[in-house]
mmCIF file of C-alpha atoms and ligand atoms in Angstrom:
data_model
loop_
_atom_site.group_PDB
_atom_site.id
_atom_site.type_symbol
_atom_site.label_atom_id
_atom_site.label_comp_id
_atom_site.label_asym_id
_atom_site.label_seq_id
_atom_site.Cartn_x
_atom_site.Cartn_y
_atom_site.Cartn_z
ATOM 1 C CA MET A 1 161.989 24.599 78.912
ATOM 2 C CA LEU A 2 162.870 21.342 80.596
ATOM 3 C CA ASP A 3 166.574 22.041 80.648
ATOM 4 C CA GLU A 4 167.294 19.845 83.651
ATOM 5 C CA ILE A 5 165.814 16.741 82.058
ATOM 6 C CA ASN A 6 168.881 14.924 80.817
ATOM 7 C CA MET A 7 167.355 11.690 79.506
ATOM 8 C CA THR A 8 168.383 10.710 75.989
ATOM 9 C CA PRO A 9 165.682 9.866 73.421
ATOM 10 C CA GLU A 10 166.744 6.191 73.751
ATOM 11 C CA GLN A 11 166.348 6.281 77.523
ATOM 12 C CA ILE A 12 162.888 7.801 77.143
ATOM 13 C CA LYS A 13 161.878 5.133 74.643
ATOM 14 C CA GLY A 14 163.209 2.440 77.005
ATOM 15 C CA ILE A 15 160.871 3.346 79.878
ATOM 16 C CA LYS A 16 158.480 0.454 80.584
ATOM 17 C CA ARG A 17 156.570 1.894 83.509
ATOM 18 C CA ILE A 18 156.462 4.918 85.777
ATOM 19 C CA VAL A 19 156.190 5.065 89.560
ATOM 20 C CA ILE A 20 155.324 8.373 91.211
ATOM 21 C CA THR A 21 156.012 8.717 94.906
ATOM 22 C CA ALA A 22 155.431 11.608 97.326
ATOM 23 C CA CYS A 23 153.630 12.639 100.534
ATOM 24 C CA GLY A 24 150.522 14.696 101.298
ATOM 25 C CA THR A 25 149.581 17.305 98.734
ATOM 26 C CA ALA A 26 152.508 16.298 96.512
ATOM 27 C CA TYR A 27 151.104 12.742 96.490
ATOM 28 C CA HIS A 28 147.769 14.146 95.325
ATOM 29 C CA ALA A 29 149.538 15.965 92.477
ATOM 30 C CA GLY A 30 151.042 12.570 91.645
ATOM 31 C CA LEU A 31 147.561 11.072 91.366
ATOM 32 C CA VAL A 32 146.663 13.683 88.754
ATOM 33 C CA GLY A 33 149.970 12.824 87.065
ATOM 34 C CA LYS A 34 148.945 9.168 86.816
ATOM 35 C CA TYR A 35 145.757 9.972 84.892
ATOM 36 C CA VAL A 36 147.548 12.440 82.652
ATOM 37 C CA ILE A 37 150.621 10.325 81.840
ATOM 38 C CA GLU A 38 148.565 7.181 81.265
ATOM 39 C CA GLN A 39 146.276 9.050 78.926
ATOM 40 C CA LEU A 40 148.914 10.942 76.964
ATOM 41 C CA VAL A 41 151.882 8.577 77.085
ATOM 42 C CA ARG A 42 150.103 5.203 77.316
ATOM 43 C CA LEU A 43 152.571 3.869 79.914
ATOM 44 C CA PRO A 44 151.414 2.176 83.128
ATOM 45 C CA VAL A 45 151.779 4.513 86.112
ATOM 46 C CA GLU A 46 151.606 3.642 89.796
ATOM 47 C CA VAL A 47 151.414 6.245 92.533
ATOM 48 C CA ASP A 48 152.671 5.394 95.962
ATOM 49 C CA ILE A 49 152.865 7.240 99.257
ATOM 50 C CA ALA A 50 156.605 7.626 99.916
ATOM 51 C CA SER A 51 156.413 6.225 103.457
ATOM 52 C CA GLU A 52 154.785 3.065 102.030
ATOM 53 C CA PHE A 53 156.998 2.781 98.964
ATOM 54 C CA ARG A 54 160.273 2.816 100.875
ATOM 55 C CA TYR A 55 159.304 -0.037 103.216
ATOM 56 C CA ARG A 56 157.448 -2.176 100.658
ATOM 57 C CA ASP A 57 160.298 -3.860 98.817
ATOM 58 C CA PRO A 58 159.073 -2.092 95.653
ATOM 59 C CA ILE A 59 159.353 -3.805 92.269
ATOM 60 C CA ILE A 60 161.411 -1.386 90.241
ATOM 61 C CA ASP A 61 164.408 -1.732 87.961
ATOM 62 C CA LYS A 62 166.355 0.186 85.319
ATOM 63 C CA ASP A 63 163.321 0.267 83.006
ATOM 64 C CA THR A 64 161.225 2.050 85.630
ATOM 65 C CA LEU A 65 161.141 5.828 85.699
ATOM 66 C CA VAL A 66 160.530 7.028 89.252
ATOM 67 C CA VAL A 67 159.113 10.523 89.698
ATOM 68 C CA VAL A 68 159.417 12.021 93.185
ATOM 69 C CA VAL A 69 157.396 15.122 94.008
ATOM 70 C CA SER A 70 158.339 17.372 96.923
ATOM 71 C CA GLN A 71 157.796 21.095 97.362
ATOM 72 C CA SER A 72 160.511 21.428 100.002
ATOM 73 C CA GLY A 73 162.765 18.758 98.553
ATOM 74 C CA GLU A 74 163.565 17.758 102.132
ATOM 75 C CA THR A 75 160.719 15.448 103.166
ATOM 76 C CA ALA A 76 162.444 12.499 104.853
ATOM 77 C CA ASP A 77 160.203 9.756 103.440
ATOM 78 C CA THR A 78 160.324 11.141 99.894
ATOM 79 C CA LEU A 79 164.094 11.442 100.029
ATOM 80 C CA ALA A 80 164.395 7.866 101.320
ATOM 81 C CA ALA A 81 162.084 6.667 98.505
ATOM 82 C CA LEU A 82 164.298 8.453 95.974
ATOM 83 C CA ARG A 83 167.404 6.753 97.395
ATOM 84 C CA GLU A 84 165.692 3.359 97.380
ATOM 85 C CA ALA A 85 164.652 3.817 93.742
ATOM 86 C CA ARG A 86 168.162 4.768 92.660
ATOM 87 C CA ARG A 87 169.666 1.880 94.665
ATOM 88 C CA ARG A 88 167.502 -0.451 92.594
ATOM 89 C CA GLY A 89 168.703 1.034 89.335
ATOM 90 C CA ALA A 90 165.758 3.275 88.424
ATOM 91 C CA ARG A 91 166.204 6.721 86.938
ATOM 92 C CA VAL A 92 164.666 9.427 89.111
ATOM 93 C CA VAL A 93 163.016 12.661 88.035
ATOM 94 C CA ALA A 94 162.435 15.153 90.862
ATOM 95 C CA ILE A 95 159.622 17.684 90.756
ATOM 96 C CA THR A 96 160.563 20.187 93.423
ATOM 97 C CA ASN A 97 160.325 23.851 94.283
ATOM 98 C CA VAL A 98 163.545 24.356 96.180
ATOM 99 C CA ILE A 99 166.697 24.790 94.168
ATOM 100 C CA ALA A 100 169.570 22.599 95.333
ATOM 101 C CA SER A 101 167.357 20.865 97.902
ATOM 102 C CA SER A 102 168.337 17.307 98.868
ATOM 103 C CA VAL A 103 165.821 15.824 96.422
ATOM 104 C CA ALA A 104 167.096 18.061 93.611
ATOM 105 C CA ARG A 105 170.720 17.181 94.358
ATOM 106 C CA GLU A 106 170.177 13.438 94.379
ATOM 107 C CA ALA A 107 167.835 13.024 91.397
ATOM 108 C CA ASP A 108 168.977 12.318 87.835
ATOM 109 C CA ASP A 109 166.611 14.872 86.306
ATOM 110 C CA ILE A 110 164.794 17.861 87.789
ATOM 111 C CA ILE A 111 161.714 19.900 86.992
ATOM 112 C CA TYR A 112 161.645 22.979 89.193
ATOM 113 C CA THR A 113 158.166 24.278 89.902
ATOM 114 C CA TRP A 114 159.176 27.955 90.370
ATOM 115 C CA ALA A 115 156.320 28.610 92.780
ATOM 116 C CA GLY A 116 158.385 31.079 94.803
ATOM 117 C CA PRO A 117 158.849 30.725 98.562
ATOM 118 C CA GLU A 118 155.974 28.893 100.220
ATOM 119 C CA ILE A 119 154.783 30.896 103.203
ATOM 120 C CA SER A 120 151.449 29.251 103.916
ATOM 121 C CA VAL A 121 151.744 25.937 105.779
ATOM 122 C CA ALA A 122 148.887 24.417 103.808
ATOM 123 C CA SER A 123 150.095 23.949 100.245
ATOM 124 C CA THR A 124 148.171 25.753 97.537
ATOM 125 C CA LYS A 125 150.393 27.242 94.837
ATOM 126 C CA ALA A 126 152.852 24.364 95.305
ATOM 127 C CA TYR A 127 150.111 21.932 94.248
ATOM 128 C CA THR A 128 149.170 23.992 91.200
ATOM 129 C CA THR A 129 152.744 24.230 90.007
ATOM 130 C CA GLN A 130 153.293 20.502 90.626
ATOM 131 C CA LEU A 131 150.324 19.841 88.346
ATOM 132 C CA VAL A 132 151.856 22.037 85.651
ATOM 133 C CA ALA A 133 155.163 20.151 85.990
ATOM 134 C CA MET A 134 153.261 16.870 85.576
ATOM 135 C CA TYR A 135 151.585 18.135 82.399
ATOM 136 C CA LEU A 136 154.920 19.275 80.978
ATOM 137 C CA LEU A 137 156.566 15.944 81.786
ATOM 138 C CA ALA A 138 153.661 14.013 80.239
ATOM 139 C CA LEU A 139 153.690 16.156 77.085
ATOM 140 C CA TYR A 140 157.457 15.814 76.736
ATOM 141 C CA LEU A 141 157.325 12.024 77.102
ATOM 142 C CA ALA A 142 154.391 11.885 74.670
ATOM 143 C CA GLN A 143 156.364 13.923 72.139
ATOM 144 C CA GLU A 144 159.491 11.770 72.458
ATOM 145 C CA ARG A 145 157.570 8.489 72.338
ATOM 146 C CA ASN A 146 155.230 9.637 69.564
ATOM 147 C CA THR A 147 152.077 8.839 71.484
ATOM 148 C CA LEU A 148 150.350 12.144 70.784
ATOM 149 C CA ALA A 149 150.072 14.134 67.555
ATOM 150 C CA ALA A 150 152.082 17.370 67.427
ATOM 151 C CA GLY A 151 148.839 19.324 66.947
ATOM 152 C CA ASN A 152 147.370 17.929 70.160
ATOM 153 C CA ILE A 153 150.536 18.722 72.109
ATOM 154 C CA LYS A 154 150.439 22.281 70.781
ATOM 155 C CA GLU A 155 146.774 22.619 71.688
ATOM 156 C CA ILE A 156 147.286 21.507 75.306
ATOM 157 C CA LEU A 157 150.410 23.673 75.686
ATOM 158 C CA GLY A 158 148.567 26.687 74.288
ATOM 159 C CA GLU A 159 145.735 26.194 76.764
ATOM 160 C CA LEU A 160 148.214 25.701 79.612
ATOM 161 C CA LYS A 161 149.920 29.000 78.766
ATOM 162 C CA SER A 162 146.711 30.987 78.994
ATOM 163 C CA ILE A 163 144.991 29.161 81.849
ATOM 164 C CA TYR A 164 146.103 31.757 84.420
ATOM 165 C CA ALA A 165 143.400 34.110 83.107
ATOM 166 C CA LYS A 166 140.770 31.425 83.752
ATOM 167 C CA ALA A 167 142.196 30.862 87.232
ATOM 168 C CA GLN A 168 141.601 34.572 87.881
ATOM 169 C CA GLU A 169 138.012 34.158 86.650
ATOM 170 C CA VAL A 170 137.453 31.330 89.145
ATOM 171 C CA LEU A 171 138.796 33.527 91.941
ATOM 172 C CA ASP A 172 136.542 36.405 90.863
ATOM 173 C CA ASN A 173 133.415 34.237 90.732
ATOM 174 C CA ALA A 174 133.801 32.253 93.919
ATOM 175 C CA ALA A 175 130.840 33.800 95.779
ATOM 176 C CA PRO A 176 128.852 30.518 95.879
ATOM 177 C CA VAL A 177 131.741 28.901 97.740
ATOM 178 C CA LYS A 178 131.765 31.618 100.382
ATOM 179 C CA GLU A 179 127.981 31.357 100.813
ATOM 180 C CA PHE A 180 128.211 27.571 101.103
ATOM 181 C CA ALA A 181 130.947 27.925 103.743
ATOM 182 C CA GLN A 182 128.909 30.455 105.684
ATOM 183 C CA GLN A 183 125.930 28.109 105.727
ATOM 184 C CA TYR A 184 127.778 24.878 106.553
ATOM 185 C CA HIS A 185 130.843 25.837 108.591
ATOM 186 C CA ARG A 186 129.376 24.213 111.698
ATOM 187 C CA SER A 187 129.193 20.799 110.018
ATOM 188 C CA GLU A 188 131.494 18.177 111.464
ATOM 189 C CA ASP A 189 131.485 15.823 108.458
ATOM 190 C CA THR A 190 131.714 16.473 104.735
ATOM 191 C CA PHE A 191 132.100 14.430 101.575
ATOM 192 C CA PHE A 192 133.951 15.196 98.363
ATOM 193 C CA ILE A 193 132.997 13.069 95.381
ATOM 194 C CA GLY A 194 134.311 12.879 91.834
ATOM 195 C CA ARG A 195 135.383 10.526 89.068
ATOM 196 C CA GLY A 196 138.643 10.279 87.134
ATOM 197 C CA LEU A 197 140.729 13.438 87.478
ATOM 198 C CA ASP A 198 137.982 14.957 89.616
ATOM 199 C CA TYR A 199 138.480 12.185 92.161
ATOM 200 C CA ALA A 200 142.194 13.011 92.410
ATOM 201 C CA VAL A 201 141.321 16.686 93.017
ATOM 202 C CA ALA A 202 138.614 15.711 95.531
ATOM 203 C CA LEU A 203 141.322 14.074 97.650
ATOM 204 C CA GLU A 204 143.294 17.324 97.740
ATOM 205 C CA GLY A 205 140.141 19.333 98.525
ATOM 206 C CA SER A 206 139.335 17.114 101.473
ATOM 207 C CA LEU A 207 142.919 17.307 102.775
ATOM 208 C CA LYS A 208 142.811 21.126 102.646
ATOM 209 C CA LEU A 209 139.542 21.222 104.569
ATOM 210 C CA LYS A 210 140.862 18.877 107.257
ATOM 211 C CA GLU A 211 144.184 20.705 107.552
ATOM 212 C CA ILE A 212 142.910 24.191 108.192
ATOM 213 C CA SER A 213 139.295 23.944 109.378
ATOM 214 C CA TYR A 214 139.583 20.595 111.269
ATOM 215 C CA ILE A 215 136.344 19.371 109.736
ATOM 216 C CA HIS A 216 136.221 15.666 109.048
ATOM 217 C CA ALA A 217 136.198 15.185 105.273
ATOM 218 C CA GLU A 218 136.100 12.056 103.140
ATOM 219 C CA ALA A 219 136.948 12.024 99.455
ATOM 220 C CA TYR A 220 135.250 9.268 97.522
ATOM 221 C CA ALA A 221 135.410 8.003 93.989
ATOM 222 C CA ALA A 222 131.765 8.740 93.238
ATOM 223 C CA GLY A 223 131.140 5.241 91.873
ATOM 224 C CA GLU A 224 132.200 3.746 95.220
ATOM 225 C CA LEU A 225 129.518 5.476 97.269
ATOM 226 C CA LYS A 226 126.985 2.745 96.753
ATOM 227 C CA HIS A 227 129.494 0.162 97.993
ATOM 228 C CA GLY A 228 129.003 1.187 101.590
ATOM 229 C CA THR A 229 129.470 4.839 102.442
ATOM 230 C CA LEU A 230 126.131 5.925 101.072
ATOM 231 C CA ALA A 231 124.903 4.990 104.545
ATOM 232 C CA LEU A 232 126.748 8.044 105.888
ATOM 233 C CA ILE A 233 125.003 10.468 103.550
ATOM 234 C CA VAL A 234 122.319 11.944 105.757
ATOM 235 C CA GLU A 235 120.126 15.029 105.744
ATOM 236 C CA ASN A 236 122.052 18.299 105.302
ATOM 237 C CA ILE A 237 125.490 16.750 105.171
ATOM 238 C CA PRO A 238 127.601 18.934 102.851
ATOM 239 C CA VAL A 239 128.685 17.105 99.693
ATOM 240 C CA ILE A 240 131.096 18.771 97.308
ATOM 241 C CA ALA A 241 130.543 17.128 93.918
ATOM 242 C CA LEU A 242 133.174 17.614 91.208
ATOM 243 C CA ALA A 243 131.709 17.125 87.744
ATOM 244 C CA THR A 244 134.160 18.768 85.345
ATOM 245 C CA GLN A 245 135.016 15.717 83.260
ATOM 246 C CA GLN A 246 132.908 15.711 80.112
ATOM 247 C CA SER A 247 133.252 11.964 79.533
ATOM 248 C CA LEU A 248 132.061 11.174 83.082
ATOM 249 C CA PHE A 249 129.478 13.912 83.447
ATOM 250 C CA GLU A 250 126.343 11.762 83.091
ATOM 251 C CA LYS A 251 127.713 9.291 85.647
ATOM 252 C CA MET A 252 128.344 12.157 88.069
ATOM 253 C CA VAL A 253 124.824 13.457 87.573
ATOM 254 C CA SER A 254 123.539 10.034 88.726
ATOM 255 C CA ASN A 255 125.824 10.160 91.761
ATOM 256 C CA ILE A 256 124.609 13.651 92.674
ATOM 257 C CA LYS A 257 121.026 12.367 92.419
ATOM 258 C CA GLU A 258 121.962 9.508 94.758
ATOM 259 C CA VAL A 259 123.133 11.884 97.484
ATOM 260 C CA LYS A 260 120.300 14.374 96.899
ATOM 261 C CA ALA A 261 117.839 11.481 97.361
ATOM 262 C CA ARG A 262 119.268 11.257 100.895
ATOM 263 C CA ASP A 263 118.802 15.014 101.422
ATOM 264 C CA ALA A 264 122.482 15.960 101.341
ATOM 265 C CA SER A 265 123.323 19.613 100.607
ATOM 266 C CA VAL A 266 125.282 19.617 97.378
ATOM 267 C CA ILE A 267 127.597 22.199 95.905
ATOM 268 C CA ALA A 268 128.648 21.080 92.438
ATOM 269 C CA LEU A 269 131.635 22.174 90.374
ATOM 270 C CA ALA A 270 130.927 21.836 86.676
ATOM 271 C CA MET A 271 132.302 23.219 83.423
ATOM 272 C CA GLU A 272 130.529 26.209 81.903
ATOM 273 C CA GLY A 273 127.624 25.077 79.764
ATOM 274 C CA HIS A 274 126.696 22.064 81.900
ATOM 275 C CA THR A 275 123.707 23.900 83.285
ATOM 276 C CA GLU A 276 121.592 20.778 83.837
ATOM 277 C CA VAL A 277 123.516 20.183 87.063
ATOM 278 C CA ALA A 278 121.813 23.280 88.514
ATOM 279 C CA LYS A 279 118.512 21.371 88.504
ATOM 280 C CA ILE A 280 119.795 18.851 91.046
ATOM 281 C CA ALA A 281 122.541 20.523 93.100
ATOM 282 C CA ASP A 282 121.804 23.217 95.693
ATOM 283 C CA ARG A 283 124.568 25.435 94.370
ATOM 284 C CA VAL A 284 126.778 25.268 91.299
ATOM 285 C CA LEU A 285 130.083 26.899 90.645
ATOM 286 C CA TYR A 286 130.981 26.922 86.966
ATOM 287 C CA ILE A 287 134.584 26.443 85.893
ATOM 288 C CA PRO A 288 135.594 28.260 82.674
ATOM 289 C CA LYS A 289 135.842 25.859 79.743
ATOM 290 C CA THR A 290 139.257 24.346 79.316
ATOM 291 C CA HIS A 291 140.782 21.138 78.002
ATOM 292 C CA GLN A 292 139.303 18.384 80.193
ATOM 293 C CA ILE A 293 142.752 17.128 81.166
ATOM 294 C CA LEU A 294 143.754 20.568 82.534
ATOM 295 C CA ALA A 295 140.607 21.041 84.618
ATOM 296 C CA PRO A 296 142.345 20.156 87.950
ATOM 297 C CA ILE A 297 144.292 23.437 87.776
ATOM 298 C CA LEU A 298 140.997 25.333 87.963
ATOM 299 C CA THR A 299 138.909 22.911 90.011
ATOM 300 C CA VAL A 300 141.215 22.944 93.006
ATOM 301 C CA ILE A 301 140.853 26.725 93.494
ATOM 302 C CA PRO A 302 137.242 26.717 94.799
ATOM 303 C CA LEU A 303 138.154 23.790 97.053
ATOM 304 C CA GLN A 304 141.084 25.705 98.533
ATOM 305 C CA LEU A 305 138.797 28.712 99.008
ATOM 306 C CA LEU A 306 136.149 26.522 100.620
ATOM 307 C CA ALA A 307 138.712 25.284 103.163
ATOM 308 C CA TYR A 308 139.813 28.875 103.745
ATOM 309 C CA TYR A 309 136.299 30.284 104.296
ATOM 310 C CA MET A 310 135.208 27.344 106.440
ATOM 311 C CA ALA A 311 138.291 27.881 108.628
ATOM 312 C CA VAL A 312 137.726 31.633 108.885
ATOM 313 C CA TYR A 313 134.028 31.218 109.810
ATOM 314 C CA ARG A 314 135.035 28.673 112.465
ATOM 315 C CA GLY A 315 137.582 31.117 113.909
ATOM 316 C CA CYS A 316 140.618 28.994 112.995
ATOM 317 C CA ASP A 317 143.987 30.593 112.280
ATOM 318 C CA VAL A 318 144.593 29.584 108.666
ATOM 319 C CA ASP A 319 148.205 30.752 108.832
ATOM 320 C CA LYS A 320 149.052 28.510 111.752
ATOM 321 C CA PRO A 321 147.146 25.272 111.319
ATOM 322 C CA ARG A 322 147.313 23.024 114.358
ATOM 323 C CA ASN A 323 149.891 20.201 114.319
ATOM 324 C CA LEU A 324 151.073 20.921 110.799
ATOM 325 C CA ALA A 325 154.717 21.537 109.908
ATOM 326 C CA LYS A 326 155.924 23.205 106.753
ATOM 327 C CA SER A 327 158.549 20.608 106.111
ATOM 328 C CA VAL A 328 158.487 17.099 107.584
ATOM 329 C CA THR A 329 162.110 16.062 107.906
ATOM 330 C CA VAL A 330 161.428 13.298 110.432
ATOM 331 C CA GLU A 331 159.983 9.876 109.624
HETATM 332 O O1 M6R B 1 157.599 19.422 100.888
HETATM 333 P P1 M6R B 1 156.754 18.272 100.433
HETATM 334 O O2 M6R B 1 156.004 18.566 99.168
HETATM 335 O O3 M6R B 1 157.559 16.994 100.297
HETATM 336 O O4 M6R B 1 155.703 18.048 101.573
HETATM 337 C C1 M6R B 1 154.810 16.977 101.513
HETATM 338 C C2 M6R B 1 153.691 17.162 102.500
HETATM 339 O O5 M6R B 1 154.188 17.200 103.804
HETATM 340 C C3 M6R B 1 152.895 18.435 102.211
HETATM 341 O O6 M6R B 1 152.390 18.416 100.914
HETATM 342 C C4 M6R B 1 151.744 18.574 103.202
HETATM 343 O O7 M6R B 1 150.797 17.575 102.965
HETATM 344 C C5 M6R B 1 151.146 19.987 103.075
HETATM 345 N N1 M6R B 1 151.097 20.592 104.353
HETATM 346 C C6 M6R B 1 149.774 19.985 102.534
HETATM 347 O O8 M6R B 1 149.121 21.195 102.652
#
């Protein structure tokens, strides 16, 4: 049910491009949204950090659909980006968790994420529900613009409805993550690598680790490593390699070999059945098989757990991360 999306079929057909803007974790959900909408709806999508968007004299007009993502609905930069977009004539869809928040009140259309009250300062369930909202928006646009066959839409929706059971499976089988955290919690630098949707999730994984365990983490598009940062891959440095995307799997295997050749310690996340990765990585956590496009919903869970265990082993208070506010209402 997308009963707060009020766009007419003509308005949906008139969209020429989409701009997603948000901050922090919500921005990372937007990055997943870009891959998903481009793939399913075949419209160009840009993702911009709200504090950059609002000061950048952005090129948007009435044919641009702007999607703002904000758990709280009160983030100052995201709200200002929304106002700037509307001032320039764009239609704005808000993806938010808080009913009647400022973002919800000022947007043209709303998708509520229904995550319930967020207690933890570091976003976890907010991110997951923002992803689901992105999938629903993409599928709806694809349906209205006829860019995806009805059978494919049904298939993805069916998988989305039952994915919670697979999320539980990931939680139940996360022992390798805990062991990895126990072994490497004293590390001061880590790398997250991935391609495509996995790269977008790697960014969120590295943010979580930084936020609650204060370990320096870099997320890299795996293909970029050899353009400089490979120099920082040294013996025993923990590398978290995301390899859930079938179409990019072989490329990721090469990237894992690149870092293993430099003696990094690799934990890989791969889809069930991709057992060959076990021959090169030090540890592998298998994600239950799902539609490749929905993998981020499952892949992020071990990364959130990794941040949690690393923080706990380091003696950090995960409920009160240093210098982090629940809602950033100042610029
Ligand atoms: O309420 P918002 O979604 O607008 O908040 C945006 C960011 O401040 C937020 O996602 C922040 O990055 C979280 N603490 C991440 O864990």
